[in-house]
Short mmCIF file of N, CA and C in Angstrom, two decimals:
data_model
loop_
_atom_site.label_atom_id
_atom_site.label_comp_id
_atom_site.label_asym_id
_atom_site.label_seq_id
_atom_site.Cartn_x
_atom_site.Cartn_y
_atom_site.Cartn_z
N UNK A 6 96.92 39.92 131.73
CA UNK A 6 97.70 39.93 130.40
C UNK A 6 99.03 39.24 130.43
N UNK A 7 99.76 39.40 131.52
CA UNK A 7 101.14 38.69 131.50
C UNK A 7 100.97 37.78 132.77
N UNK A 8 101.04 36.54 132.59
CA UNK A 8 101.08 35.48 133.55
C UNK A 8 102.51 35.22 134.03
N UNK A 9 102.81 35.51 135.26
CA UNK A 9 104.25 35.44 135.78
C UNK A 9 104.82 33.95 135.48
N UNK A 10 103.81 32.94 135.38
CA UNK A 10 104.32 31.50 135.18
C UNK A 10 104.76 31.28 133.72
N UNK A 11 104.42 32.23 132.64
CA UNK A 11 104.86 32.22 131.38
C UNK A 11 106.09 33.03 131.20
N UNK A 12 107.08 32.36 130.67
CA UNK A 12 108.37 33.20 130.49
C UNK A 12 108.35 34.25 129.51
N UNK A 13 107.57 34.06 128.47
CA UNK A 13 107.36 35.11 127.37
C UNK A 13 106.04 35.07 126.87
N UNK A 14 105.34 36.15 126.52
CA UNK A 14 104.11 36.02 125.83
C UNK A 14 104.05 35.28 124.43
N UNK A 15 102.99 34.71 124.11
CA UNK A 15 102.96 34.01 122.80
C UNK A 15 102.95 34.91 121.63
N UNK A 16 103.52 34.44 120.61
CA UNK A 16 103.59 35.36 119.35
C UNK A 16 102.32 36.17 119.03
N UNK A 17 102.40 37.35 118.73
CA UNK A 17 101.14 38.12 118.47
C UNK A 17 100.40 38.49 119.60
N UNK A 18 100.89 38.35 120.83
CA UNK A 18 100.04 38.70 122.13
C UNK A 18 100.28 40.12 122.29
N UNK A 19 101.46 40.64 121.91
CA UNK A 19 101.82 42.12 122.20
C UNK A 19 101.85 42.84 121.00
N UNK A 20 100.88 43.52 120.55
CA UNK A 20 100.96 44.43 119.27
C UNK A 20 100.44 45.80 119.83
N UNK A 21 101.44 46.64 120.29
CA UNK A 21 101.03 47.93 120.91
C UNK A 21 100.21 48.88 120.15
N UNK A 22 100.51 48.95 118.76
CA UNK A 22 99.70 49.91 118.04
C UNK A 22 98.72 49.23 117.03
N UNK A 23 98.33 47.93 117.25
CA UNK A 23 97.46 47.32 116.42
C UNK A 23 98.06 47.01 115.06
N UNK A 24 97.22 46.70 114.05
CA UNK A 24 97.77 46.43 112.70
C UNK A 24 96.62 46.37 111.63
N UNK A 25 97.03 46.64 110.39
CA UNK A 25 95.98 46.64 109.37
C UNK A 25 95.14 47.92 109.41
N UNK A 26 93.91 47.86 109.00
CA UNK A 26 92.97 48.92 108.91
C UNK A 26 92.72 49.57 110.17
N UNK A 27 92.91 48.95 111.34
CA UNK A 27 92.56 49.61 112.60
C UNK A 27 93.92 49.98 113.35
N UNK A 28 94.95 50.13 112.61
CA UNK A 28 96.25 50.55 113.23
C UNK A 28 96.17 51.92 113.86
N UNK A 29 96.83 52.18 114.89
CA UNK A 29 96.76 53.49 115.73
C UNK A 29 97.13 54.49 114.79
N UNK A 30 96.67 55.60 114.67
CA UNK A 30 97.00 56.76 113.87
C UNK A 30 98.10 57.57 114.45
N UNK A 31 98.50 57.26 115.86
CA UNK A 31 99.60 57.98 116.48
C UNK A 31 100.83 57.00 116.70
N UNK A 32 100.96 55.97 115.92
CA UNK A 32 102.07 55.19 116.03
C UNK A 32 103.38 55.93 115.69
N UNK A 33 103.33 56.54 114.49
CA UNK A 33 104.70 57.28 114.01
C UNK A 33 105.12 58.15 115.11
N UNK A 34 104.02 58.99 115.54
CA UNK A 34 104.38 60.02 116.61
C UNK A 34 105.08 59.36 117.83
N UNK A 35 104.38 58.36 118.14
CA UNK A 35 104.93 57.60 119.46
C UNK A 35 106.32 57.14 119.41
N UNK A 36 106.54 56.60 118.25
CA UNK A 36 107.89 56.03 117.99
C UNK A 36 108.93 57.24 117.77
N UNK A 37 108.57 58.21 117.23
CA UNK A 37 109.38 59.46 117.15
C UNK A 37 109.71 59.98 118.66
N UNK A 38 108.52 60.06 119.30
CA UNK A 38 108.74 60.59 120.66
C UNK A 38 109.73 59.64 121.70
N UNK A 39 109.57 58.37 121.40
CA UNK A 39 110.41 57.39 122.20
C UNK A 39 111.95 57.60 121.75
N UNK A 40 112.06 57.99 120.42
CA UNK A 40 113.46 58.13 120.04
C UNK A 40 114.00 59.56 120.63
N UNK A 41 113.25 60.51 120.72
CA UNK A 41 113.57 61.67 121.31
C UNK A 41 113.91 61.62 122.70
N UNK A 42 112.88 60.91 123.40
CA UNK A 42 113.27 60.82 124.81
C UNK A 42 114.53 59.95 125.19
N UNK A 43 114.73 58.94 124.37
CA UNK A 43 115.87 58.05 124.49
C UNK A 43 117.15 58.88 124.18
N UNK A 44 117.21 59.86 123.34
CA UNK A 44 118.30 60.71 122.92
C UNK A 44 118.38 61.61 124.11
N UNK A 45 117.53 62.34 124.70
CA UNK A 45 117.56 63.16 125.74
C UNK A 45 118.13 62.53 127.02
N UNK A 46 117.74 61.36 127.35
CA UNK A 46 118.02 60.58 128.48
C UNK A 46 119.46 60.06 128.26
N UNK A 47 119.77 59.70 127.02
CA UNK A 47 121.12 59.04 126.85
C UNK A 47 122.23 60.30 126.75
N UNK A 48 121.71 61.49 126.52
CA UNK A 48 122.88 62.65 126.60
C UNK A 48 123.08 62.95 128.13
N UNK A 49 122.24 62.54 129.01
CA UNK A 49 122.51 62.87 130.41
C UNK A 49 122.96 61.88 131.27
N UNK A 50 122.84 60.46 130.74
CA UNK A 50 123.36 59.30 131.56
C UNK A 50 124.24 58.45 130.65
N UNK A 51 125.18 57.79 131.25
CA UNK A 51 126.10 56.77 130.59
C UNK A 51 125.87 55.54 131.20
N UNK A 52 125.72 54.43 130.35
CA UNK A 52 125.49 53.10 130.78
C UNK A 52 126.93 52.42 130.95
N UNK A 53 127.14 51.76 132.12
CA UNK A 53 128.35 50.99 132.36
C UNK A 53 128.03 49.66 132.67
N UNK A 54 128.81 48.59 132.20
CA UNK A 54 128.62 47.29 132.63
C UNK A 54 128.64 47.04 134.08
N UNK A 55 127.88 46.26 134.69
CA UNK A 55 128.07 45.84 136.14
C UNK A 55 129.22 45.01 136.36
N UNK A 56 130.16 45.40 137.16
CA UNK A 56 131.39 44.63 137.43
C UNK A 56 131.05 43.19 137.92
N UNK A 57 131.89 42.30 137.45
CA UNK A 57 131.83 40.85 137.88
C UNK A 57 130.62 40.19 137.56
N UNK A 58 129.94 40.62 136.53
CA UNK A 58 128.68 39.96 135.90
C UNK A 58 129.17 39.54 134.55
N UNK A 59 129.12 38.25 134.26
CA UNK A 59 129.27 37.73 132.86
C UNK A 59 128.21 37.89 131.97
N UNK A 60 128.58 38.20 130.75
CA UNK A 60 127.60 38.39 129.70
C UNK A 60 127.60 37.01 128.90
N UNK A 61 126.40 36.46 128.86
CA UNK A 61 126.32 35.12 128.08
C UNK A 61 125.77 35.56 126.57
N UNK A 62 126.34 34.69 125.74
CA UNK A 62 125.89 34.92 124.44
C UNK A 62 124.77 33.92 124.09
N UNK A 63 123.67 34.48 123.61
CA UNK A 63 122.54 33.69 123.10
C UNK A 63 122.52 33.65 121.51
N UNK A 64 122.48 32.38 121.00
CA UNK A 64 122.77 32.31 119.53
C UNK A 64 121.53 31.75 119.04
N UNK A 65 120.89 32.60 118.18
CA UNK A 65 119.63 31.99 117.37
C UNK A 65 120.07 32.23 115.93
N UNK A 66 119.36 33.07 115.21
CA UNK A 66 119.67 33.42 113.81
C UNK A 66 120.89 34.33 113.73
N UNK A 67 121.15 34.93 115.01
CA UNK A 67 122.26 35.94 115.14
C UNK A 67 122.62 35.89 116.65
N UNK A 68 123.99 36.12 116.82
CA UNK A 68 124.35 36.23 118.26
C UNK A 68 124.19 37.37 118.93
N UNK A 69 123.64 37.47 120.10
CA UNK A 69 123.41 38.58 120.97
C UNK A 69 123.29 38.17 122.36
N UNK A 70 123.66 39.09 123.30
CA UNK A 70 123.65 38.91 124.69
C UNK A 70 122.22 38.44 125.28
N UNK A 71 122.27 37.49 126.02
CA UNK A 71 121.10 37.04 126.65
C UNK A 71 120.65 38.01 127.81
N UNK A 72 121.56 38.53 128.39
CA UNK A 72 121.46 39.56 129.49
C UNK A 72 122.52 40.58 129.50
N UNK A 73 122.17 41.82 129.68
CA UNK A 73 123.23 42.70 129.67
C UNK A 73 123.22 43.72 130.90
N UNK A 74 123.63 43.30 131.87
CA UNK A 74 123.44 44.03 133.23
C UNK A 74 124.27 45.34 133.05
N UNK A 75 123.59 46.49 133.25
CA UNK A 75 124.22 47.80 133.20
C UNK A 75 123.71 48.72 134.34
N UNK A 76 124.64 49.64 134.63
CA UNK A 76 124.26 50.69 135.50
C UNK A 76 124.33 52.05 134.86
N UNK A 77 123.28 52.95 135.24
CA UNK A 77 123.17 54.23 134.77
C UNK A 77 124.01 55.13 135.62
N UNK A 78 125.12 55.90 135.10
CA UNK A 78 125.85 56.83 135.63
C UNK A 78 125.71 58.15 135.13
N UNK A 79 125.60 59.14 136.01
CA UNK A 79 125.27 60.56 135.48
C UNK A 79 126.55 61.00 134.59
N UNK A 80 126.39 61.81 133.55
CA UNK A 80 127.60 62.30 132.98
C UNK A 80 128.12 63.57 133.48
#
């Protein structure tokens, strides 16, 4: 599925819950579960930037970091 020689999958190659009439019936539950898990993990861990690592801005339609190296630290 993911060829290491390819930097990113082609558009439409990754559709985790499908789409249209055959869309997964559990997609809303899965997305809610991901949010709850992220909140539970986020309440116990704090993300701090890695020292001496530069953050480069990637500009397309909006500016966002191309990489954001972080370290998880227990709260």
